[in-house]
Amino acid sequence: MNMKLSPVSSKLPVMLHGADYNPEQWLKYPEVLREDIRMMKLANCNVMSVGIFSWVSLEPEEGVFTFDWLDSVLNTFAENGIYAFLATPSGARPAWMSEKYPEVLRVERNRVRNLHGVRHNHCYTSPVYREKTALLNGKLAERYANHPAVIGWHISNEYGGECHCDLCQASFRDWLKVKYNNSLDEMNHAWWATFWSHTYTSWNQVESPAPHGETQVHGLNLDWRRFVSESMIDFCQHEIDSVREYNPELPVTTNMHNIDGVDYRKLAKILDVVSWDAYPDWGYTEDNDDARLAAWTAMHHDMYRTFKHKPFLLMESTPSLTNWQSVSKLKRPGMHKLSSLQAVAHGSDSVQYFQWRKSRGSSEKFHGAVIDHSGHAETRVFRDVAEVGRTLAELQDVVGTTTPVQTAIIYDWDNRWAIKDAQGIRNSGLKYEETVLQHYQALWELGIPVDIIGSEEDFSAYKLVIAPMLYLISEDNGKRIEKYVEQGGTFLGTYWSGVVGETDLCHLGGFPGPLRRTLGIWAEETEGLHSRDLNGLVMDPGNSLKLSGEYDAHEIAELIHLEGAEALGHYRSDFYAGRPALTVNKLGAGKAYHLATRVKDLQFYVDLYAAIAGKERISRTLNSELPVGVTAQLRTDGEHDYVFVQNFSGAEQVVTLDGREYTDVESGAAAPSELKLAVNGLAILKRGAVKA
């Protein structure tokens, strides 16, 4: 069965390799522009993102448009076999607009309007800003949407931030009226506004959260975050609409970057292709654990792939260092190729960088780039980039391939926002993202592919669905999980789940609320533990997972009662020693596990998911054991599998293959039965796909 999807662009049906390119910064240096083209080809680059912050170079005065320089760049690209994602420049507007139309300037939470400066300092609600954006975007689209070098729209850049101006306040109230059926009573109940006498008696009394105003109505906080996210998505749609009609076949994307204020899962729905910007701090994390960081990065690659269940684009990464992390350390030998190909292993059809050439001045003059201030190609970074380009050229058959997945982790933006606002059990850190990572990293270590999904998605395609800290869950989604288990699925939930519904009101009748019947337990109490506190999970003899021994637990512990579930392990110490800490509940044709405490040791999660995967016959990429810090990830076209074996352990490793025949994609030779991986090494293998 053919499982290969169409490439992002039929003009360039290969792995994309390139960078953000800012020729407008170098218009006074024509020799630089000529040399750039030569070195792009030398680095095996085939696509550039242009125009991202070019507004003032395209419209230096209101209504005066200057496209000659962009004509020249795109025509030169076409003559040299280089392509472009053409950006809309809304991320940073010119000073003349701020001066003439101050309403476009963003108002902060303290209700002070910003001065002109930085980027993304604009109001998404402003009619003037929307008008000016649509006008320039339309002119760009009219001129370039059918240009032979242009393969897609790069809409704006890393949407983010929020505005609290009067226009946004009015828009927020209108949004609430729609959400709550124009009923203040309904809104007040949803927000539990009788608390502290916060009941609203007029829509005009509703204001966005502010440090010198309201911050303690959690339903208000959550709805404001939803409104801000939807405002950004609506503005993105406004930009898409302004260019789409000129060439409906040209795909649109906008680059995402772990910005907390946007629900990317919803933003992805209006895009043709998902792209994101990845900047892991390799080699200088606080715990100096590149394997954990690699798992964190892989989890996000998988999340962006899962948004549309098709290949995504790595739109930005650094070829060397950044200028904004706490320490700007160089990538060690091999890490650039390893980290770049990690994105491909998890579903990317591109490796692109910020930036092609270092800026000569301003805030990003020391941010990593393919071309340094020296201006030539005789650098370690350039050689690393060219090597990645050569490898990508060998991976044409991988373009459009998909990732077969049997396991999913639920990760919701609403839940994330609500947890961070919860004010309970452990205000020193509930660590939602870190908790999700604990579960993900174990699967990553085992070489089990994972989708990162929302709680409203279809679960039927998965053998195992994991929901770490599903604090916010609606009754409807709880019923959907229950039905999934009854019909034969396997579910795993944890502590601090099923606590509040969609408006952040606590479920009544006992936690875990709508998951109580599914999990077969009642959580009577949940406590936060000090960092110095330590408990443990001790596996019960003869448990159905056949796990043994004990594991340290910390930070959060839940005191649960069995309501049909069976205990698999118990607490080691404190007054609740001997009480259930890990359970399983049989429901219909399926089963549901519950982990009542945060286990400290990664090995526990590896052991747990290895046992569950064995019971549920969940496939691994390789049917062999992997050293700690080494993972194997899979892409397939249905006829051939492409296996990426990657070493993030920080030491040389040997991986024994599983007895099947493999070909090394880069060399074309048969792969040995034992792979020897250097520090920061990887192997890309091809094998025949297993037919379902």
XYZ file of C-alpha atoms in Angstrom:
692
model
C 0.000 0.000 0.000
C 1.394 3.404 -0.989
C 1.618 5.586 2.147
C 3.486 8.444 0.482
C 1.943 11.915 0.345
C 2.547 14.716 -2.146
C 5.559 16.986 -1.580
C 5.036 20.520 -0.297
C 5.642 21.839 -3.821
C 5.594 20.027 -7.144
C 8.176 22.573 -8.309
C 10.669 21.208 -5.788
C 9.752 17.594 -4.927
C 12.902 16.981 -2.882
C 14.092 17.591 0.662
C 14.119 21.343 1.173
C 17.326 22.919 2.479
C 17.848 26.620 3.040
C 17.527 29.584 5.347
C 15.956 32.929 6.163
C 17.457 35.377 3.697
C 17.445 39.142 4.172
C 18.845 40.717 0.981
C 17.236 44.069 1.840
C 19.905 44.446 4.523
C 22.623 44.244 1.854
C 21.272 46.321 -1.037
C 24.269 48.663 -0.758
C 26.589 45.679 -1.247
C 25.763 44.120 -4.653
C 28.886 41.967 -4.509
C 27.483 40.313 -1.347
C 24.288 39.353 -3.136
C 26.230 37.812 -6.045
C 28.424 35.843 -3.688
C 25.367 34.613 -1.756
C 23.992 32.847 -4.818
C 27.296 31.088 -5.446
C 27.564 29.896 -1.847
C 23.917 28.798 -1.648
C 24.621 26.383 -4.475
C 27.892 25.321 -2.853
C 26.000 24.550 0.388
C 23.419 22.450 -1.485
C 20.677 24.919 -0.539
C 17.585 24.993 -2.733
C 15.106 27.281 -0.936
C 15.193 30.571 0.967
C 12.559 32.413 3.002
C 12.504 36.040 1.884
C 10.630 39.185 2.876
C 9.918 38.217 6.482
C 10.627 41.669 7.992
C 10.801 43.680 4.763
C 7.811 46.006 5.093
C 9.703 49.299 5.085
C 11.810 48.099 2.133
C 8.613 47.319 0.235
C 6.603 50.370 1.345
C 9.013 53.105 2.547
C 6.185 55.652 2.615
C 2.462 55.134 2.868
C 1.208 54.081 -0.548
C 4.674 54.134 -2.145
C 5.761 50.626 -3.131
C 9.272 49.542 -4.132
C 9.499 46.034 -5.548
C 12.532 46.319 -7.831
C 14.943 44.790 -5.335
C 12.648 41.808 -4.688
C 12.101 41.360 -8.440
C 15.856 41.100 -8.849
C 16.286 38.589 -6.006
C 13.493 36.269 -7.144
C 14.516 36.452 -10.807
C 18.109 35.620 -9.858
C 16.830 32.702 -7.792
C 14.862 31.372 -10.778
C 17.909 31.662 -13.029
C 19.986 29.622 -10.563
C 17.553 26.866 -9.587
C 16.857 28.318 -6.130
C 13.316 28.690 -4.804
C 11.613 30.864 -2.210
C 8.979 30.908 0.477
C 7.690 34.446 0.128
C 6.749 36.012 3.452
C 4.106 38.525 4.339
C 5.953 41.167 6.387
C 3.361 41.824 9.095
C 5.687 40.792 11.950
C 7.290 44.255 12.072
C 5.666 47.341 10.637
C 7.373 50.590 9.534
C 7.717 53.601 11.831
C 5.637 55.829 9.555
C 2.597 53.674 10.344
C 3.092 53.855 14.116
C 3.508 57.595 13.880
C 0.397 58.214 11.781
C -1.852 55.474 13.215
C -1.017 54.935 16.915
C -3.941 52.513 17.277
C -1.782 49.851 15.609
C 0.571 49.870 18.625
C -0.011 47.185 21.209
C -1.272 47.960 24.734
C 0.310 45.851 27.504
C -1.346 44.253 30.544
C -0.629 47.404 32.559
C -2.810 49.287 30.022
C 0.125 51.372 28.739
C 0.431 51.682 24.977
C 3.823 50.682 23.616
C 6.103 52.964 21.664
C 7.232 51.941 18.203
C 9.867 49.206 18.238
C 10.885 45.557 18.324
C 8.542 43.197 16.446
C 5.037 41.791 16.917
C 4.210 45.063 18.624
C 0.834 45.427 16.951
C -2.863 45.014 17.670
C -4.530 42.127 15.836
C -7.919 43.823 16.236
C -6.939 47.220 14.748
C -8.907 47.909 11.535
C -6.046 50.089 10.290
C -3.473 47.364 10.768
C -5.677 44.814 9.062
C -6.300 47.180 6.155
C -2.621 48.015 5.669
C -1.582 44.376 5.954
C -4.138 43.216 3.405
C -3.131 45.995 0.991
C 0.574 45.128 0.959
C -0.044 41.376 1.010
C -2.359 41.721 -1.958
C 0.231 43.644 -3.953
C 2.860 41.003 -3.163
C 0.485 38.241 -4.219
C -0.555 39.989 -7.414
C 3.090 40.413 -8.386
C 4.665 37.148 -7.202
C 2.058 34.434 -6.569
C 2.834 32.888 -9.959
C 6.546 33.643 -10.023
C 8.548 30.540 -11.043
C 10.801 30.799 -7.962
C 7.995 31.042 -5.392
C 6.845 27.707 -3.922
C 4.768 28.874 -0.957
C 3.600 31.640 1.367
C 5.386 32.186 4.671
C 2.619 34.050 6.511
C 4.111 36.556 8.980
C 6.553 35.161 11.550
C 6.051 33.461 14.920
C 2.690 34.985 15.836
C 2.573 35.826 19.539
C 1.764 38.323 22.274
C -1.454 40.018 23.307
C -3.001 43.465 23.201
C -5.229 45.014 25.890
C -6.356 48.169 24.068
C -9.954 49.402 24.006
C -10.506 47.742 20.625
C -9.414 44.394 22.044
C -11.494 44.846 25.206
C -14.589 45.436 23.075
C -13.749 42.464 20.866
C -13.253 40.262 23.946
C -16.687 41.227 25.284
C -18.263 40.413 21.914
C -16.472 37.055 21.952
C -17.836 36.314 25.440
C -21.371 37.252 24.402
C -21.232 34.651 21.643
C -19.655 32.003 23.894
C -22.174 32.492 26.700
C -25.298 33.079 24.601
C -25.441 36.755 25.538
C -26.133 35.708 29.129
C -24.241 37.320 32.001
C -25.754 34.727 34.341
C -24.289 31.920 32.256
C -20.875 33.585 32.189
C -20.931 34.361 35.918
C -21.742 30.749 36.724
C -19.051 29.434 34.365
C -16.502 31.668 36.088
C -17.914 31.067 39.613
C -17.965 34.834 39.876
C -19.799 34.904 43.188
C -16.371 34.172 44.702
C -15.065 37.382 46.321
C -18.183 39.164 45.046
C -16.842 39.201 41.486
C -20.262 38.896 39.851
C -20.580 40.997 36.684
C -23.806 42.941 36.184
C -22.837 44.579 32.872
C -20.743 43.450 29.926
C -18.822 46.730 30.123
C -17.483 45.665 33.531
C -15.556 42.769 31.964
C -11.886 43.582 31.465
C -8.912 41.471 30.473
C -6.655 40.203 33.287
C -4.303 42.907 34.559
C -1.611 43.074 37.258
C -3.380 46.057 38.836
C -6.844 44.557 38.301
C -8.422 41.111 38.055
C -6.156 38.046 38.108
C -7.954 35.577 40.383
C -10.991 34.534 38.335
C -9.547 31.479 36.644
C -12.409 31.138 34.181
C -11.760 34.720 33.025
C -8.029 34.013 32.693
C -8.698 30.889 30.643
C -11.232 32.564 28.369
C -8.877 35.499 27.806
C -6.149 33.121 26.687
C -8.596 31.416 24.338
C -9.672 34.784 22.956
C -6.079 35.922 22.395
C -5.287 32.666 20.611
C -8.369 32.904 18.417
C -7.575 36.555 17.624
C -4.143 35.570 16.329
C -5.610 32.706 14.319
C -8.240 35.035 12.872
C -5.527 37.536 11.913
C -3.548 34.763 10.243
C -6.676 33.787 8.307
C -7.067 37.454 7.328
C -3.537 37.371 5.907
C -4.138 34.085 4.091
C -7.317 35.482 2.538
C -5.385 38.509 1.285
C -3.026 36.352 -0.829
C -4.932 33.146 -1.589
C -7.034 34.297 -4.545
C -4.015 35.125 -6.717
C -2.887 31.490 -6.822
C -5.065 29.091 -4.814
C -2.588 26.249 -5.470
C 0.274 27.971 -3.645
C 0.560 26.396 -0.155
C 0.528 28.562 2.962
C 2.358 28.083 6.241
C 3.303 30.169 9.247
C 6.276 29.289 11.407
C 5.470 28.287 14.979
C 7.901 28.477 17.900
C 6.623 27.098 21.240
C 4.833 30.364 21.981
C 2.535 29.735 24.929
C -0.247 32.104 23.844
C -1.353 30.343 20.642
C -3.213 27.048 20.420
C -1.127 25.686 17.568
C -3.413 22.713 17.075
C -6.196 25.117 16.078
C -3.874 27.362 14.069
C -2.751 24.332 12.053
C -6.301 23.783 10.802
C -6.124 26.860 8.540
C -2.673 26.038 7.104
C -1.730 23.824 4.183
C 1.536 22.754 5.781
C 2.805 23.072 9.359
C 6.230 24.565 10.023
C 8.094 25.317 13.210
C 11.327 26.816 14.540
C 13.467 24.537 16.745
C 16.318 25.873 18.871
C 17.411 23.242 21.422
C 20.331 24.277 23.614
C 22.531 21.285 22.780
C 25.423 20.717 25.119
C 24.571 23.292 27.762
C 21.310 22.307 29.393
C 21.145 22.736 33.150
C 21.405 18.974 33.716
C 23.844 18.483 30.783
C 21.543 15.736 29.471
C 21.395 15.867 25.676
C 19.306 12.680 25.585
C 16.530 14.326 27.596
C 16.770 17.433 25.423
C 16.671 15.267 22.303
C 13.493 13.616 23.570
C 11.964 17.037 24.294
C 12.793 18.176 20.757
C 11.551 14.926 19.245
C 8.275 15.273 21.153
C 7.699 18.661 19.559
C 8.645 17.393 16.102
C 6.047 14.666 16.590
C 3.483 17.180 17.804
C 3.858 19.374 14.724
C 3.732 16.304 12.466
C 0.566 15.122 14.198
C -1.299 18.410 13.705
C -2.064 17.435 10.123
C -0.798 13.828 10.184
C 1.593 14.545 7.354
C 5.166 15.816 6.899
C 5.962 19.243 8.340
C 8.770 21.731 7.696
C 11.637 22.640 10.003
C 11.479 26.303 9.006
C 14.191 27.599 11.347
C 17.081 26.116 13.294
C 20.551 27.390 14.009
C 23.542 26.056 12.097
C 25.773 26.997 15.031
C 24.606 28.976 18.081
C 21.928 31.472 19.084
C 22.281 34.915 20.584
C 19.373 34.776 23.010
C 19.884 31.647 25.117
C 21.509 32.046 28.524
C 24.786 30.632 27.218
C 25.641 30.641 23.511
C 27.667 27.479 23.121
C 28.774 26.023 19.785
C 27.397 22.777 18.435
C 29.877 19.971 18.963
C 31.159 17.964 15.961
C 28.407 15.842 14.488
C 25.593 17.573 16.362
C 24.474 19.747 13.458
C 23.878 16.767 11.208
C 22.380 14.681 14.018
C 19.942 17.375 15.151
C 19.000 18.340 11.581
C 18.298 14.753 10.571
C 16.381 14.247 13.827
C 13.708 16.537 12.407
C 13.581 14.463 9.215
C 13.368 11.262 11.267
C 10.239 12.593 12.971
C 8.525 13.755 9.793
C 10.115 16.945 8.456
C 10.613 17.380 4.720
C 13.002 20.281 5.235
C 15.981 21.582 7.179
C 16.128 25.378 7.178
C 18.060 27.877 9.233
C 17.957 31.261 10.783
C 19.867 32.765 9.174
C 21.726 32.633 5.863
C 24.064 35.561 6.520
C 24.721 37.250 9.855
C 23.305 40.726 10.185
C 25.944 43.413 10.440
C 24.155 45.275 13.208
C 21.243 45.252 15.675
C 20.036 42.512 17.957
C 20.777 39.422 15.854
C 24.238 40.324 14.604
C 25.733 37.511 16.683
C 23.012 34.929 16.044
C 24.327 31.871 14.217
C 24.248 31.829 10.420
C 25.477 29.778 7.507
C 27.682 32.710 6.424
C 29.582 34.498 9.194
C 30.894 38.067 9.162
C 34.009 36.694 7.475
C 31.845 36.344 4.374
C 33.303 33.136 2.961
C 32.687 29.395 2.920
C 35.892 28.278 4.602
C 34.325 27.663 8.007
C 33.371 24.627 10.080
C 29.736 25.752 10.118
C 29.544 26.054 6.346
C 31.057 22.579 5.924
C 28.505 21.172 8.392
C 25.663 22.794 6.460
C 26.963 21.552 3.111
C 27.222 18.022 4.523
C 23.584 18.131 5.643
C 22.676 19.351 2.158
C 24.433 16.395 0.568
C 22.669 13.955 2.885
C 19.278 15.517 2.220
C 19.886 15.151 -1.506
C 20.170 11.382 -0.906
C 16.761 11.317 0.808
C 14.492 12.181 -2.103
C 12.618 8.901 -1.642
C 11.819 9.892 1.945
C 9.927 13.037 0.869
C 6.222 12.641 1.614
C 6.658 9.439 3.610
C 4.558 9.033 6.730
C 4.980 7.654 10.234
C 2.891 4.619 11.263
C 1.871 5.164 14.885
C 0.034 3.006 17.434
C 0.596 5.158 20.535
C -0.585 8.692 21.305
C -0.085 11.209 24.106
C -2.779 13.807 24.839
C -1.430 17.361 25.107
C -4.060 20.136 25.216
C -3.442 23.888 25.262
C -6.534 24.504 27.431
C -5.239 21.978 29.929
C -1.762 23.503 29.876
C -3.119 27.001 30.516
C -5.439 25.841 33.287
C -2.733 23.847 35.106
C -0.406 26.839 35.170
C -3.188 28.907 36.752
C -4.378 26.259 39.196
C -3.004 27.618 42.508
C -3.005 24.285 44.241
C -0.973 21.379 45.607
C 2.419 22.543 44.312
C 2.781 26.199 43.424
C 6.550 25.753 43.243
C 5.987 23.829 40.027
C 3.349 21.418 38.769
C 5.618 20.789 35.767
C 3.029 19.808 33.193
C 5.344 19.857 30.166
C 8.039 17.989 32.103
C 5.496 15.353 33.083
C 4.433 14.820 29.476
C 8.116 14.533 28.571
C 8.701 11.805 31.184
C 6.177 9.586 29.453
C 7.287 10.540 25.963
C 10.993 10.001 26.633
C 10.410 6.418 27.720
C 8.682 5.662 24.418
C 11.446 7.530 22.555
C 14.095 5.424 24.320
C 12.198 2.281 23.287
C 11.964 3.423 19.656
C 8.158 3.508 19.714
C 6.715 6.191 17.381
C 4.255 8.574 19.048
C 1.540 11.001 17.974
C 0.847 14.061 20.153
C -2.909 14.600 19.967
C -5.732 16.636 21.498
C -8.436 15.201 23.728
C -11.063 15.917 21.058
C -9.376 13.767 18.403
C -10.272 10.286 17.219
C -8.588 7.686 19.439
C -9.638 4.618 17.443
C -6.415 4.400 15.402
C -4.289 3.881 18.544
C -3.642 0.815 20.660
C -2.457 2.991 23.570
C -3.490 6.525 24.569
C -1.617 8.276 27.408
C -2.944 11.363 29.195
C -0.416 12.781 31.680
C -2.038 15.258 34.104
C -5.291 15.675 32.177
C -6.391 18.252 34.752
C -8.957 19.926 32.475
C -11.339 17.594 30.701
C -14.942 18.019 29.655
C -17.650 15.487 30.416
C -17.946 14.764 26.677
C -14.252 14.045 26.239
C -14.303 11.897 29.364
C -17.088 9.842 27.790
C -15.075 9.534 24.574
C -12.119 8.107 26.484
C -14.436 5.742 28.329
C -15.911 4.535 25.025
C -12.407 4.087 23.575
C -11.469 1.785 26.449
C -14.755 -0.131 26.343
C -14.159 -0.839 22.658
C -10.740 -2.354 23.308
C -8.301 0.524 23.686
C -5.662 0.845 26.383
C -5.540 4.133 28.311
C -3.109 5.438 30.905
C -3.962 8.389 33.144
C -2.082 9.979 36.022
C -2.437 12.009 39.192
C -4.085 15.463 38.960
C -6.471 14.384 36.196
C -10.185 14.927 35.769
C -10.165 17.865 38.185
C -11.911 20.676 36.261
C -14.181 21.037 33.256
C -13.909 23.292 30.228
C -14.622 26.528 32.156
C -12.188 25.620 34.965
C -14.920 24.651 37.445
C -14.101 21.617 39.587
C -15.964 18.437 38.746
C -18.389 17.494 41.508
C -18.818 13.990 42.871
C -15.155 13.098 43.276
C -11.992 13.120 41.194
C -10.958 12.088 38.573
C -14.366 13.341 37.486
C -15.406 12.006 34.065
C -12.484 9.544 34.112
C -13.553 7.905 37.381
C -15.425 4.978 35.833
C -12.749 4.492 33.166
C -9.911 4.317 35.687
C -11.902 2.495 38.373
C -10.531 4.637 41.207
C -11.514 7.559 43.440
C -8.817 10.092 44.295
C -9.668 11.251 47.812
C -6.677 13.570 48.339
C -3.724 14.877 46.360
C -0.687 16.403 47.999
C 2.327 18.285 46.789
C 5.667 17.211 48.202
C 8.656 19.412 48.910
C 11.658 18.881 46.696
C 13.418 17.264 49.656
C 10.582 14.753 50.202
C 10.851 11.269 48.759
C 8.401 8.406 48.608
C 8.412 5.361 46.400
C 6.383 3.011 44.234
C 6.847 -0.667 45.129
C 5.590 -3.208 42.601
C 3.242 -5.845 43.995
C 4.314 -9.505 43.629
C 2.678 -11.262 40.678
C 1.295 -8.057 39.121
C -0.106 -8.391 35.602
C 2.684 -6.275 34.065
C 5.326 -8.583 35.553
C 7.276 -5.597 36.874
C 9.316 -5.953 40.033
C 11.318 -3.851 42.460
C 10.720 -0.288 43.571
C 11.173 3.193 42.168
C 11.605 6.567 43.881
C 8.615 8.942 43.701
C 8.453 12.664 44.486
C 6.643 15.999 44.087
C 3.025 14.771 43.796
C 1.190 11.898 45.466
C -2.477 11.003 45.212
C -4.349 8.948 47.814
C -6.727 6.740 45.875
C -9.405 4.122 46.582
C -10.039 1.165 44.294
C -13.467 1.155 42.641
C -13.045 -1.894 40.442
C -9.385 -1.352 39.578
C -6.642 -3.753 40.592
C -3.500 -2.556 42.369
C -0.213 -3.247 40.592
C 2.026 -1.309 42.975
C 1.809 0.563 46.272
C 3.412 3.468 48.129
C 6.611 2.736 50.022
C 6.462 5.155 52.952
C 4.650 7.877 54.905
C 1.221 7.401 56.431
C -0.151 6.053 53.150
C 2.462 3.297 52.813
C 0.843 0.215 51.313
C -1.935 2.135 49.561
C -2.322 1.751 45.762
C 0.040 3.834 43.605
C -0.296 2.058 40.239
C -3.531 0.396 39.146
C -5.258 -1.190 36.165
C -8.987 -1.322 35.497
C -10.659 -3.652 33.007
C -13.569 -1.973 31.255
C -15.394 -3.654 28.406
C -12.840 -4.980 25.921
C -10.059 -2.642 27.092
C -8.144 -1.555 30.139
C -7.088 1.664 31.841
C -3.976 2.224 33.980
C -3.637 4.930 36.611
C -0.362 6.238 38.014
C -1.063 8.011 41.302
C 2.357 9.555 41.916
C 5.176 11.197 39.989
C 7.899 8.586 39.725
C 11.344 10.137 39.638
C 13.245 7.484 37.716
C 13.069 7.429 33.899
C 13.749 3.702 34.061
C 10.318 3.165 35.615
C 8.601 4.677 32.580
C 10.807 2.648 30.222
C 9.938 -0.534 32.120
C 6.258 0.395 32.293
C 5.840 1.103 28.594
C 7.985 -1.842 27.537
C 5.619 -4.065 29.522
C 2.465 -2.432 28.141
C 3.834 -2.478 24.585
C 4.542 -6.172 24.937
C 1.052 -6.937 26.210
C -0.657 -4.827 23.525
C 1.681 -5.881 20.693
C 2.748 -2.322 19.973
C 5.489 -2.272 17.337
C 8.934 -0.800 17.881
C 10.984 0.633 15.044
C 13.678 -1.970 15.757
C 12.981 -5.295 17.422
C 16.160 -5.031 19.460
C 17.321 -3.319 22.623
C 18.655 0.219 22.278
C 21.374 1.739 24.492
C 20.240 4.568 26.778
C 20.222 7.818 24.808
C 19.876 6.063 21.452
C 16.566 6.019 19.596
C 15.243 4.573 16.347
C 12.508 6.393 14.451
C 10.536 5.363 11.403
C 9.144 6.781 8.157
C 7.582 4.618 5.459
C 6.103 4.752 1.970
C 4.356 1.420 2.466
C 6.899 -0.461 0.383
C 10.063 0.530 2.218
C 10.759 1.656 5.757
C 13.352 4.329 6.493
C 14.865 3.807 9.938
C 16.816 6.630 11.583
C 19.078 5.372 14.377
C 20.335 8.370 16.366
C 22.884 8.576 19.172
C 22.271 11.346 21.706
C 23.974 9.513 24.573
C 27.199 11.536 24.544
C 29.302 8.381 24.078
C 30.096 5.895 21.314
C 27.446 3.195 21.066
C 26.863 -0.137 19.351
C 23.347 -1.054 18.203
C 22.566 -4.634 17.279
C 20.032 -4.780 14.459
C 17.088 -7.158 14.544
C 18.125 -9.653 11.877
C 16.296 -8.048 8.968
C 18.151 -6.835 5.870
C 19.072 -3.163 5.908
C 20.782 -0.867 3.412
C 22.689 2.221 4.500
C 20.983 5.033 2.600
C 24.040 7.297 2.461
C 26.574 4.696 1.300
C 24.259 2.350 -0.558
C 25.990 -0.629 1.083
C 24.408 -3.373 3.146
C 24.310 -2.370 6.800
C 26.291 -4.556 9.219
C 24.442 -6.506 11.875
C 26.006 -4.208 14.485
C 25.944 -0.465 13.950
C 28.818 1.470 15.456
C 27.632 4.996 16.197
C 30.107 7.749 16.986
C 29.351 10.451 19.538
C 26.522 12.470 17.944
C 26.384 9.842 15.208
C 23.466 8.427 13.256
C 22.635 5.890 10.572
C 19.829 6.086 8.009
C 18.703 2.602 6.988
C 16.280 1.262 4.393
C 14.388 -2.020 4.659
C 11.309 -3.643 3.206
C 8.133 -2.586 4.988
C 6.135 -5.072 7.013
C 2.756 -5.528 5.357
C -0.195 -5.037 7.674
